[in-house]
Amino acid sequence: MNTNTKSGGAGSRARGTVLAAGRGLALAVASLPLSILGFCLSLVSMALIPIGVGALTTPYVVKGVRAYAERRRALAERWGGLRVPSAYRPASDSVNPFRCTYALLRDPATWRDLRWLLVDMTAGFVTALLPAVLVLYPLEGFALAAGLWRVMGDGDGGAYWYGFVPVDDQPTALGAGALAGALLFVAHRYTVSVFQVHFRLTEAMLTPSQAELAERVRVLTETRRDAVDTSAAELRRIERDLHDGAQARLVAMGMDLGAVEMLVDKDPEQAKALLAQARRSSAEALSELRDLVRGIHPPVLAERGLADAVRALALRLPVATEVSVELEGGRVEAPVESAAYFAVSELLTNAVKHSGAGRVWVDLHHGSGRLRISVTDDGAGGAAIGAGSGLAGVERRLGTFDGVLAVSSPAGGPTMVTMEIPCVLS
């Protein structure tokens, strides 16, 4: 719902005026301290980077400002009918705070948010408060005309000024009432438009530049190409597994049954042996088909969600694996859920096959609009993205959803892989 009243009559305009005034007052009161706090914390945190303290605090401050800006974008769309796009680069929770801070400071969106905070605490505050002033100030004029002027003097017998009208007797109080009526007429006609100016200002300050949007399009194009390539590779793998596995066994089973048909009268013993072989082939084909289906989309993932699917995955591992889950009882969207599951599966497979780990820990947590998964093992370490470990494929899989991957794996271990995917729980 926004404050647009073009299609309504006088009553609709009056409701829009009151609504704009109320929302403007609430927005001004709430946004001023938050904008000042965000701006000051950002400056102090960045100033402390040279001595190291700022490297620890800046990522949290910048992400907090981004969350605040996103809320204001949502408010601009809900109350002002303006959709303000965002184009933040994926933020990495690298274990190296200097690297994480450097990446955030290289993002032009960080500095755009800082400029917006400065404007929002000044011009933004005025444009949010003005609709309330336009509606409430005339009420004072009417009160003066009704007799309140007798108690509104300065105590020295001087006039009380209402706008440009000095009020010191009833005729001038009536003049103040007339001015209040004129102001109320102006408020009735222009309050909604003035409130809209606030969101126009927000749009102007928070909208990414064409270069940033072009960069965002480039990233989306690359991730879409990676997703298409990954899907094509999965299809080829499925076709190969069907051709070399279940299909070959079903063909052999058909040949065995044909031989049984010919031998059942001539050589019953040989026919029984072939029937037993056919039964084994059917069981093996069924097992391979189940594995294939599990590789496409595990039934436990579809039926019970990511947490139980990861727990079921951990139970099948030959290494002791602990799974900790904090998903607040909700589920993420199916595509994100599937991507997260197969990413965890890939990481656990790497830990079992290559790390020499004796124990693995998996943590799933959702908070602040992000699904965060960490897989830690006590193995030999030395894992790196792009070293043929499969981590590059996991990173591409997450990139389709604007997810990020961070790896900490010093020689001698332990190895900790952290993934974050923006998503909401349903």
Tab-separated table of C-alpha atoms in Angstrom:
chain	number	residue	atom	x	y	z
A	1	MET	CA	0.000	0.000	0.000
A	2	ASN	CA	1.270	3.482	-0.833
A	3	THR	CA	-0.066	6.990	-0.521
A	4	ASN	CA	-1.158	7.364	-4.150
A	5	THR	CA	-4.641	8.963	-4.240
A	6	LYS	CA	-4.976	9.921	-7.893
A	7	SER	CA	-7.839	7.538	-8.469
A	8	GLY	CA	-9.784	8.587	-5.367
A	9	GLY	CA	-11.940	11.605	-4.512
A	10	ALA	CA	-11.727	14.139	-1.705
A	11	GLY	CA	-12.219	11.505	0.976
A	12	SER	CA	-9.469	9.366	-0.452
A	13	ARG	CA	-7.150	12.366	-0.641
A	14	ALA	CA	-7.908	13.233	2.981
A	15	ARG	CA	-7.098	9.706	4.082
A	16	GLY	CA	-3.910	9.789	2.024
A	17	THR	CA	-2.958	13.108	3.629
A	18	VAL	CA	-3.430	11.793	7.164
A	19	LEU	CA	-1.648	8.561	6.274
A	20	ALA	CA	1.313	10.392	4.758
A	21	ALA	CA	1.560	12.662	7.799
A	22	GLY	CA	1.493	9.756	10.233
A	23	ARG	CA	3.977	7.690	8.297
A	24	GLY	CA	6.241	10.668	7.747
A	25	LEU	CA	6.308	11.424	11.476
A	26	ALA	CA	7.074	7.806	12.357
A	27	LEU	CA	9.751	7.576	9.677
A	28	ALA	CA	11.413	10.829	10.756
A	29	VAL	CA	11.500	9.825	14.427
A	30	ALA	CA	12.823	6.326	13.704
A	31	SER	CA	15.246	7.035	10.866
A	32	LEU	CA	17.144	10.013	12.323
A	33	PRO	CA	18.874	8.169	15.211
A	34	LEU	CA	19.517	5.082	13.089
A	35	SER	CA	21.055	7.058	10.239
A	36	ILE	CA	23.240	9.072	12.604
A	37	LEU	CA	24.318	5.899	14.409
A	38	GLY	CA	25.112	4.062	11.175
A	39	PHE	CA	27.074	6.998	9.753
A	40	CYS	CA	29.100	7.612	12.924
A	41	LEU	CA	29.871	3.928	13.487
A	42	SER	CA	30.998	3.582	9.869
A	43	LEU	CA	33.381	6.547	10.115
A	44	VAL	CA	34.824	5.459	13.472
A	45	SER	CA	35.228	1.849	12.377
A	46	MET	CA	36.981	2.805	9.125
A	47	ALA	CA	39.221	5.255	10.958
A	48	LEU	CA	40.394	2.438	13.236
A	49	ILE	CA	41.376	0.118	10.369
A	50	PRO	CA	45.066	1.196	10.386
A	51	ILE	CA	45.478	-0.017	13.980
A	52	GLY	CA	43.643	-3.301	13.310
A	53	VAL	CA	40.526	-2.745	15.423
A	54	GLY	CA	38.567	-1.415	12.460
A	55	ALA	CA	39.321	-4.549	10.429
A	56	LEU	CA	37.400	-6.549	13.022
A	57	THR	CA	34.447	-4.160	13.332
A	58	THR	CA	34.015	-2.792	9.787
A	59	PRO	CA	32.479	-5.967	8.271
A	60	TYR	CA	29.794	-6.015	10.952
A	61	VAL	CA	29.110	-2.280	10.649
A	62	VAL	CA	28.966	-2.341	6.837
A	63	LYS	CA	26.639	-5.348	6.822
A	64	GLY	CA	24.442	-3.647	9.398
A	65	VAL	CA	24.225	-0.524	7.238
A	66	ARG	CA	23.372	-2.694	4.227
A	67	ALA	CA	20.573	-4.391	6.142
A	68	TYR	CA	19.256	-0.950	7.172
A	69	ALA	CA	19.431	0.291	3.573
A	70	GLU	CA	17.568	-2.799	2.369
A	71	ARG	CA	14.825	-2.111	4.904
A	72	ARG	CA	14.512	1.429	3.607
A	73	ARG	CA	14.349	0.120	0.031
A	74	ALA	CA	11.504	-2.157	1.072
A	75	LEU	CA	9.785	0.775	2.782
A	76	ALA	CA	10.168	2.932	-0.340
A	77	GLU	CA	8.416	0.231	-2.369
A	78	ARG	CA	5.700	-0.360	0.219
A	79	TRP	CA	4.891	3.239	1.159
A	80	GLY	CA	6.145	5.173	-1.840
A	81	GLY	CA	5.543	2.724	-4.673
A	82	LEU	CA	9.171	3.091	-5.785
A	83	ARG	CA	11.325	0.047	-6.356
A	84	VAL	CA	14.935	0.854	-5.522
A	85	PRO	CA	17.303	-1.815	-6.894
A	86	SER	CA	20.383	-2.949	-4.976
A	87	ALA	CA	23.608	-4.289	-6.440
A	88	TYR	CA	25.820	-5.359	-3.560
A	89	ARG	CA	28.690	-7.642	-4.331
A	90	PRO	CA	28.467	-10.940	-2.426
A	91	ALA	CA	30.071	-10.396	0.966
A	92	SER	CA	32.473	-13.085	2.084
A	93	ASP	CA	32.954	-14.126	5.701
A	94	SER	CA	36.621	-14.773	5.138
A	95	VAL	CA	38.519	-15.860	8.209
A	96	ASN	CA	40.980	-13.072	7.420
A	97	PRO	CA	39.248	-9.867	8.649
A	98	PHE	CA	41.570	-7.596	6.653
A	99	ARG	CA	40.688	-9.428	3.442
A	100	CYS	CA	36.986	-9.249	4.228
A	101	THR	CA	37.202	-5.533	5.073
A	102	TYR	CA	39.206	-4.826	1.920
A	103	ALA	CA	36.581	-6.578	-0.211
A	104	LEU	CA	33.765	-4.585	1.375
A	105	LEU	CA	35.581	-1.280	0.965
A	106	ARG	CA	36.214	-2.041	-2.713
A	107	ASP	CA	32.482	-2.355	-3.275
A	108	PRO	CA	31.115	1.011	-4.560
A	109	ALA	CA	27.835	0.206	-2.822
A	110	THR	CA	29.539	0.651	0.570
A	111	TRP	CA	30.385	4.278	-0.196
A	112	ARG	CA	26.991	4.880	-1.786
A	113	ASP	CA	25.320	3.742	1.439
A	114	LEU	CA	27.566	6.098	3.419
A	115	ARG	CA	26.549	9.067	1.246
A	116	TRP	CA	22.917	8.079	1.599
A	117	LEU	CA	23.179	8.034	5.406
A	118	LEU	CA	24.554	11.578	5.363
A	119	VAL	CA	21.691	12.803	3.151
A	120	ASP	CA	19.066	10.789	5.033
A	121	MET	CA	19.914	12.348	8.390
A	122	THR	CA	19.528	15.872	6.916
A	123	ALA	CA	17.379	16.308	3.809
A	124	GLY	CA	15.765	12.897	4.279
A	125	PHE	CA	14.720	13.791	7.826
A	126	VAL	CA	13.230	17.117	6.684
A	127	THR	CA	11.254	15.577	3.811
A	128	ALA	CA	9.919	12.860	6.114
A	129	LEU	CA	8.898	15.313	8.853
A	130	LEU	CA	7.424	18.013	6.576
A	131	PRO	CA	4.155	16.137	5.788
A	132	ALA	CA	3.430	15.867	9.518
A	133	VAL	CA	4.195	19.572	10.002
A	134	LEU	CA	1.864	20.530	7.144
A	135	VAL	CA	-0.997	18.659	8.817
A	136	LEU	CA	-0.323	19.433	12.488
A	137	TYR	CA	0.684	23.108	12.263
A	138	PRO	CA	-2.765	24.295	11.067
A	139	LEU	CA	-4.284	22.717	14.167
A	140	GLU	CA	-2.356	25.227	16.288
A	141	GLY	CA	-3.804	28.103	14.230
A	142	PHE	CA	-7.331	26.847	14.762
A	143	ALA	CA	-6.661	26.510	18.496
A	144	LEU	CA	-5.448	30.126	18.632
A	145	ALA	CA	-8.589	31.318	16.836
A	146	ALA	CA	-10.667	29.341	19.332
A	147	GLY	CA	-9.177	31.326	22.240
A	148	LEU	CA	-5.894	29.630	23.029
A	149	TRP	CA	-4.101	32.880	22.091
A	150	ARG	CA	-4.903	34.197	25.597
A	151	VAL	CA	-2.434	31.746	27.178
A	152	MET	CA	0.161	31.661	24.419
A	153	GLY	CA	1.830	35.029	24.997
A	154	ASP	CA	5.472	35.393	25.989
A	155	GLY	CA	4.559	36.719	29.460
A	156	ASP	CA	5.729	40.274	28.735
A	157	GLY	CA	2.579	41.316	26.933
A	158	GLY	CA	4.135	40.721	23.520
A	159	ALA	CA	2.404	39.065	20.604
A	160	TYR	CA	2.597	35.330	19.889
A	161	TRP	CA	3.688	34.746	16.326
A	162	TYR	CA	1.845	32.199	14.270
A	163	GLY	CA	3.669	32.082	10.984
A	164	PHE	CA	3.903	35.729	9.950
A	165	VAL	CA	0.787	36.765	11.965
A	166	PRO	CA	1.373	38.420	15.392
A	167	VAL	CA	-1.416	37.211	17.640
A	168	ASP	CA	-2.300	39.482	20.564
A	169	ASP	CA	-6.094	39.807	20.368
A	170	GLN	CA	-9.108	38.001	18.957
A	171	PRO	CA	-9.071	39.643	15.468
A	172	THR	CA	-5.437	38.654	14.942
A	173	ALA	CA	-6.249	35.208	16.331
A	174	LEU	CA	-8.915	34.915	13.661
A	175	GLY	CA	-6.268	35.954	11.145
A	176	ALA	CA	-4.106	33.108	12.423
A	177	GLY	CA	-7.085	30.804	11.970
A	178	ALA	CA	-7.456	31.995	8.378
A	179	LEU	CA	-3.753	31.317	7.767
A	180	ALA	CA	-4.220	27.872	9.310
A	181	GLY	CA	-7.092	27.241	6.892
A	182	ALA	CA	-4.880	28.217	3.954
A	183	LEU	CA	-2.095	25.965	5.241
A	184	LEU	CA	-4.531	23.103	5.691
A	185	PHE	CA	-5.675	23.576	2.095
A	186	VAL	CA	-2.046	23.392	0.973
A	187	ALA	CA	-1.519	20.315	3.169
A	188	HIS	CA	-4.605	18.679	1.725
A	189	ARG	CA	-3.284	19.116	-1.802
A	190	TYR	CA	0.443	18.605	-1.408
A	191	THR	CA	1.210	16.460	1.681
A	192	VAL	CA	1.246	13.225	-0.281
A	193	SER	CA	3.484	14.752	-2.944
A	194	VAL	CA	5.878	16.116	-0.320
A	195	PHE	CA	6.086	12.693	1.334
A	196	GLN	CA	6.823	11.202	-2.069
A	197	VAL	CA	9.813	13.536	-2.337
A	198	HIS	CA	11.409	11.671	0.574
A	199	PHE	CA	11.272	8.382	-1.301
A	200	ARG	CA	12.457	10.042	-4.513
A	201	LEU	CA	15.457	11.216	-2.525
A	202	THR	CA	16.017	7.696	-1.207
A	203	GLU	CA	15.762	6.336	-4.736
A	204	ALA	CA	18.248	8.879	-6.068
A	205	MET	CA	20.805	8.105	-3.356
A	206	LEU	CA	20.501	4.319	-3.199
A	207	THR	CA	20.023	3.411	-6.861
A	208	PRO	CA	23.210	1.819	-8.260
A	209	SER	CA	24.977	3.498	-11.144
A	210	GLN	CA	24.790	2.089	-14.653
A	211	ALA	CA	28.320	0.694	-14.262
A	212	GLU	CA	27.307	-1.192	-11.120
A	213	LEU	CA	24.187	-2.544	-12.786
A	214	ALA	CA	26.283	-3.611	-15.786
A	215	GLU	CA	28.682	-5.403	-13.425
A	216	ARG	CA	25.733	-7.071	-11.747
A	217	VAL	CA	24.382	-8.219	-15.124
A	218	ARG	CA	27.813	-9.625	-16.001
A	219	VAL	CA	27.951	-11.628	-12.768
A	220	LEU	CA	24.415	-12.936	-13.272
A	221	THR	CA	25.256	-13.908	-16.849
A	222	GLU	CA	28.297	-15.861	-15.689
A	223	THR	CA	26.399	-17.637	-12.918
A	224	ARG	CA	23.584	-18.491	-15.324
A	225	ARG	CA	26.104	-19.957	-17.770
A	226	ASP	CA	27.675	-21.977	-14.946
A	227	ALA	CA	24.223	-23.225	-13.924
A	228	VAL	CA	23.436	-24.285	-17.497
A	229	ASP	CA	26.811	-26.027	-17.840
A	230	THR	CA	26.314	-27.796	-14.514
A	231	SER	CA	22.837	-28.965	-15.530
A	232	ALA	CA	24.132	-30.240	-18.865
A	233	ALA	CA	26.934	-32.134	-17.113
A	234	GLU	CA	24.415	-33.661	-14.696
A	235	LEU	CA	22.249	-34.796	-17.613
A	236	ARG	CA	25.234	-36.411	-19.304
A	237	ARG	CA	26.166	-38.176	-16.079
A	238	ILE	CA	22.628	-39.479	-15.644
A	239	GLU	CA	22.524	-40.724	-19.247
A	240	ARG	CA	25.912	-42.424	-18.816
A	241	ASP	CA	24.920	-44.050	-15.521
A	242	LEU	CA	21.643	-45.308	-17.010
A	243	HIS	CA	23.360	-46.660	-20.129
A	244	ASP	CA	26.258	-48.351	-18.334
A	245	GLY	CA	24.363	-49.451	-15.234
A	246	ALA	CA	20.666	-50.130	-14.901
A	247	GLN	CA	19.989	-50.318	-18.659
A	248	ALA	CA	22.754	-52.888	-19.226
A	249	ARG	CA	21.531	-55.023	-16.317
A	250	LEU	CA	17.933	-54.933	-17.557
A	251	VAL	CA	19.089	-56.029	-21.023
A	252	ALA	CA	21.103	-58.892	-19.490
A	253	MET	CA	18.105	-59.880	-17.371
A	254	GLY	CA	15.919	-60.002	-20.489
A	255	MET	CA	18.454	-62.250	-22.216
A	256	ASP	CA	18.611	-64.531	-19.165
A	257	LEU	CA	14.820	-64.816	-19.098
A	258	GLY	CA	14.834	-65.666	-22.819
A	259	ALA	CA	17.370	-68.421	-22.178
A	260	VAL	CA	15.264	-69.677	-19.260
A	261	GLU	CA	12.251	-69.913	-21.564
A	262	MET	CA	14.204	-72.213	-23.877
A	263	LEU	CA	15.847	-74.289	-21.111
A	264	VAL	CA	12.944	-74.709	-18.706
A	265	ASP	CA	11.942	-78.083	-20.277
A	266	LYS	CA	15.332	-79.297	-21.493
A	267	ASP	CA	17.575	-78.362	-18.571
A	268	PRO	CA	15.573	-77.277	-15.486
A	269	GLU	CA	18.706	-76.937	-13.316
A	270	GLN	CA	20.360	-74.540	-15.737
A	271	ALA	CA	17.061	-72.642	-16.012
A	272	LYS	CA	16.945	-72.262	-12.214
A	273	ALA	CA	20.494	-70.936	-12.196
A	274	LEU	CA	19.644	-68.373	-14.864
A	275	LEU	CA	16.516	-67.345	-12.930
A	276	ALA	CA	18.633	-66.758	-9.820
A	277	GLN	CA	21.054	-64.681	-11.890
A	278	ALA	CA	18.139	-62.678	-13.320
A	279	ARG	CA	16.843	-62.048	-9.806
A	280	ARG	CA	20.254	-60.758	-8.722
A	281	SER	CA	20.444	-58.545	-11.815
A	282	SER	CA	17.009	-57.064	-11.057
A	283	ALA	CA	18.024	-56.316	-7.454
A	284	GLU	CA	21.252	-54.671	-8.601
A	285	ALA	CA	19.399	-52.642	-11.244
A	286	LEU	CA	16.874	-51.486	-8.637
A	287	SER	CA	19.693	-50.494	-6.266
A	288	GLU	CA	21.437	-48.528	-9.005
A	289	LEU	CA	18.198	-46.775	-9.945
A	290	ARG	CA	17.670	-45.803	-6.297
A	291	ASP	CA	21.205	-44.425	-6.093
A	292	LEU	CA	20.607	-42.524	-9.313
A	293	VAL	CA	17.382	-41.001	-8.002
A	294	ARG	CA	19.145	-40.120	-4.739
A	295	GLY	CA	21.828	-38.372	-6.780
A	296	ILE	CA	19.241	-36.308	-8.653
A	297	HIS	CA	17.086	-35.301	-5.685
A	298	PRO	CA	17.094	-37.441	-2.534
A	299	PRO	CA	13.579	-38.355	-1.359
A	300	VAL	CA	14.482	-37.445	2.226
A	301	LEU	CA	15.424	-33.945	1.034
A	302	ALA	CA	12.099	-33.492	-0.733
A	303	GLU	CA	10.042	-34.910	2.110
A	304	ARG	CA	11.829	-33.770	5.289
A	305	GLY	CA	14.056	-30.887	4.302
A	306	LEU	CA	17.723	-29.961	4.381
A	307	ALA	CA	18.408	-30.698	8.051
A	308	ASP	CA	17.192	-34.305	7.989
A	309	ALA	CA	18.767	-34.882	4.569
A	310	VAL	CA	22.183	-33.796	5.898
A	311	ARG	CA	21.678	-35.958	8.999
A	312	ALA	CA	20.851	-38.936	6.764
A	313	LEU	CA	23.937	-38.167	4.693
A	314	ALA	CA	26.096	-38.093	7.819
A	315	LEU	CA	24.810	-41.505	8.957
A	316	ARG	CA	26.109	-43.112	5.761
A	317	LEU	CA	29.645	-41.759	6.178
A	318	PRO	CA	32.434	-44.026	7.442
A	319	VAL	CA	33.738	-41.102	9.549
A	320	ALA	CA	32.076	-39.945	12.795
A	321	THR	CA	30.061	-36.861	11.862
A	322	GLU	CA	28.138	-34.468	14.110
A	323	VAL	CA	25.359	-32.305	12.646
A	324	SER	CA	24.122	-29.176	14.421
A	325	VAL	CA	21.029	-27.415	13.049
A	326	GLU	CA	19.442	-24.017	13.824
A	327	LEU	CA	16.835	-23.404	11.132
A	328	GLU	CA	14.009	-22.215	13.422
A	329	GLY	CA	11.741	-24.993	12.135
A	330	GLY	CA	11.472	-23.549	8.623
A	331	ARG	CA	12.604	-24.642	5.172
A	332	VAL	CA	14.375	-22.734	2.462
A	333	GLU	CA	13.264	-22.711	-1.171
A	334	ALA	CA	13.684	-26.019	-2.980
A	335	PRO	CA	16.429	-24.884	-5.440
A	336	VAL	CA	18.506	-23.370	-2.624
A	337	GLU	CA	17.889	-26.422	-0.468
A	338	SER	CA	19.081	-28.713	-3.235
A	339	ALA	CA	22.184	-26.612	-3.937
A	340	ALA	CA	23.083	-26.517	-0.238
A	341	TYR	CA	22.573	-30.276	0.146
A	342	PHE	CA	24.814	-31.225	-2.776
A	343	ALA	CA	27.416	-28.688	-1.672
A	344	VAL	CA	27.510	-30.306	1.787
A	345	SER	CA	27.616	-33.739	0.144
A	346	GLU	CA	30.620	-32.690	-1.959
A	347	LEU	CA	32.445	-31.274	1.060
A	348	LEU	CA	31.812	-34.380	3.160
A	349	THR	CA	33.005	-36.591	0.310
A	350	ASN	CA	36.196	-34.535	0.074
A	351	ALA	CA	36.714	-34.794	3.835
A	352	VAL	CA	36.336	-38.573	3.812
A	353	LYS	CA	38.404	-39.256	0.680
A	354	HIS	CA	41.199	-36.709	0.854
A	355	SER	CA	41.639	-35.189	4.313
A	356	GLY	CA	42.286	-38.264	6.436
A	357	ALA	CA	39.903	-36.822	9.012
A	358	GLY	CA	38.760	-38.872	11.993
A	359	ARG	CA	35.852	-36.587	12.803
A	360	VAL	CA	33.675	-34.089	10.919
A	361	TRP	CA	31.316	-31.380	12.204
A	362	VAL	CA	28.495	-29.818	10.147
A	363	ASP	CA	26.681	-26.687	11.364
A	364	LEU	CA	23.564	-25.316	9.653
A	365	HIS	CA	22.287	-21.952	10.801
A	366	HIS	CA	19.897	-19.384	9.369
A	367	GLY	CA	19.917	-15.743	10.431
A	368	SER	CA	19.755	-12.236	8.955
A	369	GLY	CA	18.358	-13.572	5.697
A	370	ARG	CA	21.259	-15.937	5.048
A	371	LEU	CA	21.733	-19.691	5.283
A	372	ARG	CA	25.165	-20.335	6.776
A	373	ILE	CA	26.719	-23.795	6.611
A	374	SER	CA	30.132	-24.759	7.909
A	375	VAL	CA	31.839	-28.123	7.425
A	376	THR	CA	34.870	-28.685	9.652
A	377	ASP	CA	37.189	-31.689	9.823
A	378	ASP	CA	40.284	-32.567	11.846
A	379	GLY	CA	42.187	-33.817	8.814
A	380	ALA	CA	45.533	-32.885	7.314
A	381	GLY	CA	44.390	-29.558	5.790
A	382	GLY	CA	45.822	-28.063	2.628
A	383	ALA	CA	42.513	-27.740	0.774
A	384	ALA	CA	42.229	-24.810	-1.631
A	385	ILE	CA	39.723	-23.548	-4.167
A	386	GLY	CA	40.794	-24.336	-7.730
A	387	ALA	CA	43.263	-27.053	-6.762
A	388	GLY	CA	41.169	-29.842	-8.265
A	389	SER	CA	39.433	-30.443	-4.949
A	390	GLY	CA	35.934	-29.848	-6.237
A	391	LEU	CA	35.655	-26.651	-4.193
A	392	ALA	CA	35.568	-24.598	-7.398
A	393	GLY	CA	32.475	-26.530	-8.489
A	394	VAL	CA	30.867	-25.927	-5.103
A	395	GLU	CA	31.644	-22.226	-5.420
A	396	ARG	CA	30.046	-22.109	-8.890
A	397	ARG	CA	26.989	-23.959	-7.599
A	398	LEU	CA	26.568	-21.406	-4.793
A	399	GLY	CA	27.247	-18.497	-7.125
A	400	THR	CA	23.992	-19.241	-8.934
A	401	PHE	CA	22.200	-18.053	-5.785
A	402	ASP	CA	24.639	-15.233	-4.899
A	403	GLY	CA	26.169	-17.540	-2.328
A	404	VAL	CA	29.787	-17.308	-1.193
A	405	LEU	CA	32.385	-19.836	-0.098
A	406	ALA	CA	35.283	-19.326	2.320
A	407	VAL	CA	37.984	-21.901	3.032
A	408	SER	CA	40.416	-22.063	5.941
A	409	SER	CA	42.726	-25.051	5.602
A	410	PRO	CA	46.281	-24.552	6.861
A	411	ALA	CA	48.799	-27.369	6.424
A	412	GLY	CA	48.275	-29.862	9.236
A	413	GLY	CA	44.605	-28.926	9.566
A	414	PRO	CA	41.972	-28.450	10.609
A	415	THR	CA	39.911	-27.548	7.539
A	416	MET	CA	36.857	-25.327	7.821
A	417	VAL	CA	34.693	-24.542	4.791
A	418	THR	CA	31.972	-21.927	5.283
A	419	MET	CA	29.128	-21.292	2.854
A	420	GLU	CA	26.540	-18.510	2.933
A	421	ILE	CA	23.475	-18.280	0.700
A	422	PRO	CA	20.957	-15.384	0.839
A	423	CYS	CA	17.501	-16.880	1.373
A	424	VAL	CA	14.427	-16.792	3.596
A	425	LEU	CA	12.704	-19.567	5.492
A	426	SER	CA	9.138	-20.467	4.664
